[in-house]
mmCIF file of C-alpha atoms in Angstrom:
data_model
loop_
_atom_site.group_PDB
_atom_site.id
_atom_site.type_symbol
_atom_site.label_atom_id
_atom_site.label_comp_id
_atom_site.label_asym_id
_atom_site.label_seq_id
_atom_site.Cartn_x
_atom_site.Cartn_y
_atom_site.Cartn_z
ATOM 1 C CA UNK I 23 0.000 0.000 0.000
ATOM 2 C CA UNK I 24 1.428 3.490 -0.571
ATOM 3 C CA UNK I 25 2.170 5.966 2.262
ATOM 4 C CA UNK I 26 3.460 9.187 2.458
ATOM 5 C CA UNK I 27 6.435 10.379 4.540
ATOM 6 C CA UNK I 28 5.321 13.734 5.946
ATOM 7 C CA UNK I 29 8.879 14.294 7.827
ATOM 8 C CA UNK I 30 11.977 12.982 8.657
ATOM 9 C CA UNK I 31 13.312 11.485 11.844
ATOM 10 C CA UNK I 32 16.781 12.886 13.268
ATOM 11 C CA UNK I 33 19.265 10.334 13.715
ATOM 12 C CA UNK I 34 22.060 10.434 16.010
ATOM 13 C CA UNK I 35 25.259 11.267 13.511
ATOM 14 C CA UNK I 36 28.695 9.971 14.530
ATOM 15 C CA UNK I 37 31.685 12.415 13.730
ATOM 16 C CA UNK I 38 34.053 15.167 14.966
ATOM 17 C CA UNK I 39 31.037 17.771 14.682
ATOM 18 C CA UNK I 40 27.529 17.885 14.849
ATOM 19 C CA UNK I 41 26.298 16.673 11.711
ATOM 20 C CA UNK I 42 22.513 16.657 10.720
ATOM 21 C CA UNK I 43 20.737 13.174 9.586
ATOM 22 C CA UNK I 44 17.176 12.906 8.489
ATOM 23 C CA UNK I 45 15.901 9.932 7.681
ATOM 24 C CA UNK I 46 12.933 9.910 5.434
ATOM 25 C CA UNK I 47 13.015 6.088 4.737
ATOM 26 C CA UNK I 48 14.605 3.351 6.995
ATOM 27 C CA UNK I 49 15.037 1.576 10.403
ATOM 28 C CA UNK I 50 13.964 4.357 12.309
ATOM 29 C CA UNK I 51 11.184 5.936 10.124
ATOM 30 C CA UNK I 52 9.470 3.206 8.592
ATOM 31 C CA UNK I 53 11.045 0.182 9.919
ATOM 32 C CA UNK I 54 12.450 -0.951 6.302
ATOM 33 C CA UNK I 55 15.220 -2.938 6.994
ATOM 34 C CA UNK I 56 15.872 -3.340 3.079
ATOM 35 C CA UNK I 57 16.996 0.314 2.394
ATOM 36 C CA UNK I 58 17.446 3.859 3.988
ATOM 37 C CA UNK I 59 17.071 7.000 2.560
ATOM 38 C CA UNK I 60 18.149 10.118 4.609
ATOM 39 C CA UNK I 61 19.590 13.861 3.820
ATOM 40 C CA UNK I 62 22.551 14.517 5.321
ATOM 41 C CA UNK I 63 24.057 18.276 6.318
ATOM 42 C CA UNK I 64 27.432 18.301 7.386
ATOM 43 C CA UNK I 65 29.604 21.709 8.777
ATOM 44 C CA UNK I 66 32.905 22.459 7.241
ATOM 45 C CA UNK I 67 35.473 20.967 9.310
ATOM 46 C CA UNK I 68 33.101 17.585 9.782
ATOM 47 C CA UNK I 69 35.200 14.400 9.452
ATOM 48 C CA UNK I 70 33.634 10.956 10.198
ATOM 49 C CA UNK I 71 35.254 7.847 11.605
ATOM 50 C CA UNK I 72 36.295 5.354 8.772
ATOM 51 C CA UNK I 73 34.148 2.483 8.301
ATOM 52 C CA UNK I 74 33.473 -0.709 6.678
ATOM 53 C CA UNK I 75 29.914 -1.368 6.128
ATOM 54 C CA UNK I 76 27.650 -4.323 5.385
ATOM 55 C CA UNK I 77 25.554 -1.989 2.941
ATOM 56 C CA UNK I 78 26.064 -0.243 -0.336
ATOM 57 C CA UNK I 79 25.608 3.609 -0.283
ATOM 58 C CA UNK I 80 24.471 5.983 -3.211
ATOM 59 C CA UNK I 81 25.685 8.708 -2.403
ATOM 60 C CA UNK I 82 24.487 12.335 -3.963
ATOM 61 C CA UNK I 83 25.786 15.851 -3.034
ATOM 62 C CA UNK I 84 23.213 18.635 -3.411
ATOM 63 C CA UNK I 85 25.011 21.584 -2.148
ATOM 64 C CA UNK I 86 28.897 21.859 -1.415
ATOM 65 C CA UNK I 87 31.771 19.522 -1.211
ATOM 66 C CA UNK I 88 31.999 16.275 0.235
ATOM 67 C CA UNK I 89 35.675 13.893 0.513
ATOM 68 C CA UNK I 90 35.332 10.016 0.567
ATOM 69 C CA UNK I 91 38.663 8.176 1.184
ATOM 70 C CA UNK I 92 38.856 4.699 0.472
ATOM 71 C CA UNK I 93 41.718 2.007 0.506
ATOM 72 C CA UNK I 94 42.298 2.522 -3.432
ATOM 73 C CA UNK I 95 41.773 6.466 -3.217
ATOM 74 C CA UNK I 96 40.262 9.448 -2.311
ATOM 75 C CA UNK I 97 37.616 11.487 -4.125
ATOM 76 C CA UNK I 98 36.410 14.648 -4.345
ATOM 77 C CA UNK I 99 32.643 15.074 -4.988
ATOM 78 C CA UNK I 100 31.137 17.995 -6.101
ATOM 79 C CA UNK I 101 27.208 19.477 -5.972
ATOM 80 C CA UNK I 102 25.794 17.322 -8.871
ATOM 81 C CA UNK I 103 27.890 14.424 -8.361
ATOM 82 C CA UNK I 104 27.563 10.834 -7.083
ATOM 83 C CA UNK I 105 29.482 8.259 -5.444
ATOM 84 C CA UNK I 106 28.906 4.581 -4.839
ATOM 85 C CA UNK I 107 30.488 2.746 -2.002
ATOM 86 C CA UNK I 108 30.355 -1.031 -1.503
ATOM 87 C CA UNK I 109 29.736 -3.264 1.393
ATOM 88 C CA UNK I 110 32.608 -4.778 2.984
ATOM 89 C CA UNK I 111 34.896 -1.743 1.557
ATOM 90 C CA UNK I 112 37.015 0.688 4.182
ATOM 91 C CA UNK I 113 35.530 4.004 3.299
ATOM 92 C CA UNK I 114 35.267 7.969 5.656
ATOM 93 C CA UNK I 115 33.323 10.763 4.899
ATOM 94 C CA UNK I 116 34.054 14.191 5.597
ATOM 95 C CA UNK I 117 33.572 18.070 4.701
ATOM 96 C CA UNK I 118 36.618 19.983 4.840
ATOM 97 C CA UNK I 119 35.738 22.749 2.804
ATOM 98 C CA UNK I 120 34.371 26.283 4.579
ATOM 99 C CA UNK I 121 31.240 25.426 2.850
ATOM 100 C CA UNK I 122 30.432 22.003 4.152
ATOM 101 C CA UNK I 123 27.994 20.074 2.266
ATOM 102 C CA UNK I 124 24.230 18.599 2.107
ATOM 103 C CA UNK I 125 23.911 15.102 0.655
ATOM 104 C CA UNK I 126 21.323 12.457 0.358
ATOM 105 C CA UNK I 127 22.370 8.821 1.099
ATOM 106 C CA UNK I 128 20.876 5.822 0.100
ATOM 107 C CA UNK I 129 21.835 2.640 1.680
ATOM 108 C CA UNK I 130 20.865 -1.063 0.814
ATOM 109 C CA UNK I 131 20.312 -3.101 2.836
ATOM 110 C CA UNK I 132 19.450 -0.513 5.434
ATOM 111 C CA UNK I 133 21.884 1.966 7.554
ATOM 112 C CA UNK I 134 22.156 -0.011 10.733
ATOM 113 C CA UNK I 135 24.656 1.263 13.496
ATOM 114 C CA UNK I 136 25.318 -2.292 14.299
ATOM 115 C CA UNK I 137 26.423 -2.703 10.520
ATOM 116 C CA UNK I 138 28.711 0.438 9.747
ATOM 117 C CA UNK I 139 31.088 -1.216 11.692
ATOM 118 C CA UNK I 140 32.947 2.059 12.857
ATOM 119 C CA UNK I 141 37.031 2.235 13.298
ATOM 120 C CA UNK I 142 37.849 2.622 16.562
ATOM 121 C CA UNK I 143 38.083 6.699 17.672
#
Protein backbone atom coordinates (compact mmCIF):
# COMPACT_ATOMS: atom_id res chain seq x y z
CA UNK A 1 0.00 0.00 0.00
CA UNK A 2 1.43 3.49 -0.57
CA UNK A 3 2.17 5.97 2.26
CA UNK A 4 3.46 9.19 2.46
CA UNK A 5 6.44 10.38 4.54
CA UNK A 6 5.32 13.73 5.95
CA UNK A 7 8.88 14.29 7.83
CA UNK A 8 11.98 12.98 8.66
CA UNK A 9 13.31 11.49 11.84
CA UNK A 10 16.78 12.89 13.27
CA UNK A 11 19.26 10.33 13.71
CA UNK A 12 22.06 10.43 16.01
CA UNK A 13 25.26 11.27 13.51
CA UNK A 14 28.70 9.97 14.53
CA UNK A 15 31.68 12.42 13.73
CA UNK A 16 34.05 15.17 14.97
CA UNK A 17 31.04 17.77 14.68
CA UNK A 18 27.53 17.88 14.85
CA UNK A 19 26.30 16.67 11.71
CA UNK A 20 22.51 16.66 10.72
CA UNK A 21 20.74 13.17 9.59
CA UNK A 22 17.18 12.91 8.49
CA UNK A 23 15.90 9.93 7.68
CA UNK A 24 12.93 9.91 5.43
CA UNK A 25 13.02 6.09 4.74
CA UNK A 26 14.60 3.35 7.00
CA UNK A 27 15.04 1.58 10.40
CA UNK A 28 13.96 4.36 12.31
CA UNK A 29 11.18 5.94 10.12
CA UNK A 30 9.47 3.21 8.59
CA UNK A 31 11.05 0.18 9.92
CA UNK A 32 12.45 -0.95 6.30
CA UNK A 33 15.22 -2.94 6.99
CA UNK A 34 15.87 -3.34 3.08
CA UNK A 35 17.00 0.31 2.39
CA UNK A 36 17.45 3.86 3.99
CA UNK A 37 17.07 7.00 2.56
CA UNK A 38 18.15 10.12 4.61
CA UNK A 39 19.59 13.86 3.82
CA UNK A 40 22.55 14.52 5.32
CA UNK A 41 24.06 18.28 6.32
CA UNK A 42 27.43 18.30 7.39
CA UNK A 43 29.60 21.71 8.78
CA UNK A 44 32.90 22.46 7.24
CA UNK A 45 35.47 20.97 9.31
CA UNK A 46 33.10 17.59 9.78
CA UNK A 47 35.20 14.40 9.45
CA UNK A 48 33.63 10.96 10.20
CA UNK A 49 35.25 7.85 11.61
CA UNK A 50 36.29 5.35 8.77
CA UNK A 51 34.15 2.48 8.30
CA UNK A 52 33.47 -0.71 6.68
CA UNK A 53 29.91 -1.37 6.13
CA UNK A 54 27.65 -4.32 5.38
CA UNK A 55 25.55 -1.99 2.94
CA UNK A 56 26.06 -0.24 -0.34
CA UNK A 57 25.61 3.61 -0.28
CA UNK A 58 24.47 5.98 -3.21
CA UNK A 59 25.68 8.71 -2.40
CA UNK A 60 24.49 12.33 -3.96
CA UNK A 61 25.79 15.85 -3.03
CA UNK A 62 23.21 18.63 -3.41
CA UNK A 63 25.01 21.58 -2.15
CA UNK A 64 28.90 21.86 -1.42
CA UNK A 65 31.77 19.52 -1.21
CA UNK A 66 32.00 16.27 0.23
CA UNK A 67 35.67 13.89 0.51
CA UNK A 68 35.33 10.02 0.57
CA UNK A 69 38.66 8.18 1.18
CA UNK A 70 38.86 4.70 0.47
CA UNK A 71 41.72 2.01 0.51
CA UNK A 72 42.30 2.52 -3.43
CA UNK A 73 41.77 6.47 -3.22
CA UNK A 74 40.26 9.45 -2.31
CA UNK A 75 37.62 11.49 -4.13
CA UNK A 76 36.41 14.65 -4.34
CA UNK A 77 32.64 15.07 -4.99
CA UNK A 78 31.14 17.99 -6.10
CA UNK A 79 27.21 19.48 -5.97
CA UNK A 80 25.79 17.32 -8.87
CA UNK A 81 27.89 14.42 -8.36
CA UNK A 82 27.56 10.83 -7.08
CA UNK A 83 29.48 8.26 -5.44
CA UNK A 84 28.91 4.58 -4.84
CA UNK A 85 30.49 2.75 -2.00
CA UNK A 86 30.36 -1.03 -1.50
CA UNK A 87 29.74 -3.26 1.39
CA UNK A 88 32.61 -4.78 2.98
CA UNK A 89 34.90 -1.74 1.56
CA UNK A 90 37.01 0.69 4.18
CA UNK A 91 35.53 4.00 3.30
CA UNK A 92 35.27 7.97 5.66
CA UNK A 93 33.32 10.76 4.90
CA UNK A 94 34.05 14.19 5.60
CA UNK A 95 33.57 18.07 4.70
CA UNK A 96 36.62 19.98 4.84
CA UNK A 97 35.74 22.75 2.80
CA UNK A 98 34.37 26.28 4.58
CA UNK A 99 31.24 25.43 2.85
CA UNK A 100 30.43 22.00 4.15
CA UNK A 101 27.99 20.07 2.27
CA UNK A 102 24.23 18.60 2.11
CA UNK A 103 23.91 15.10 0.65
CA UNK A 104 21.32 12.46 0.36
CA UNK A 105 22.37 8.82 1.10
CA UNK A 106 20.88 5.82 0.10
CA UNK A 107 21.84 2.64 1.68
CA UNK A 108 20.87 -1.06 0.81
CA UNK A 109 20.31 -3.10 2.84
CA UNK A 110 19.45 -0.51 5.43
CA UNK A 111 21.88 1.97 7.55
CA UNK A 112 22.16 -0.01 10.73
CA UNK A 113 24.66 1.26 13.50
CA UNK A 114 25.32 -2.29 14.30
CA UNK A 115 26.42 -2.70 10.52
CA UNK A 116 28.71 0.44 9.75
CA UNK A 117 31.09 -1.22 11.69
CA UNK A 118 32.95 2.06 12.86
CA UNK A 119 37.03 2.23 13.30
CA UNK A 120 37.85 2.62 16.56
CA UNK A 121 38.08 6.70 17.67
Amino acid sequence: MPRVIRKPVIVEAAGSLPKEIKEFVGKVNTENKNISIAKMKSPAGWVEPGQVPEFDEYTIVLKGTLHIKTKFDDYVIQAGEAFISYRNEWVQYSTPGEEGAEYMAICTPAFSPDTVNRDSE
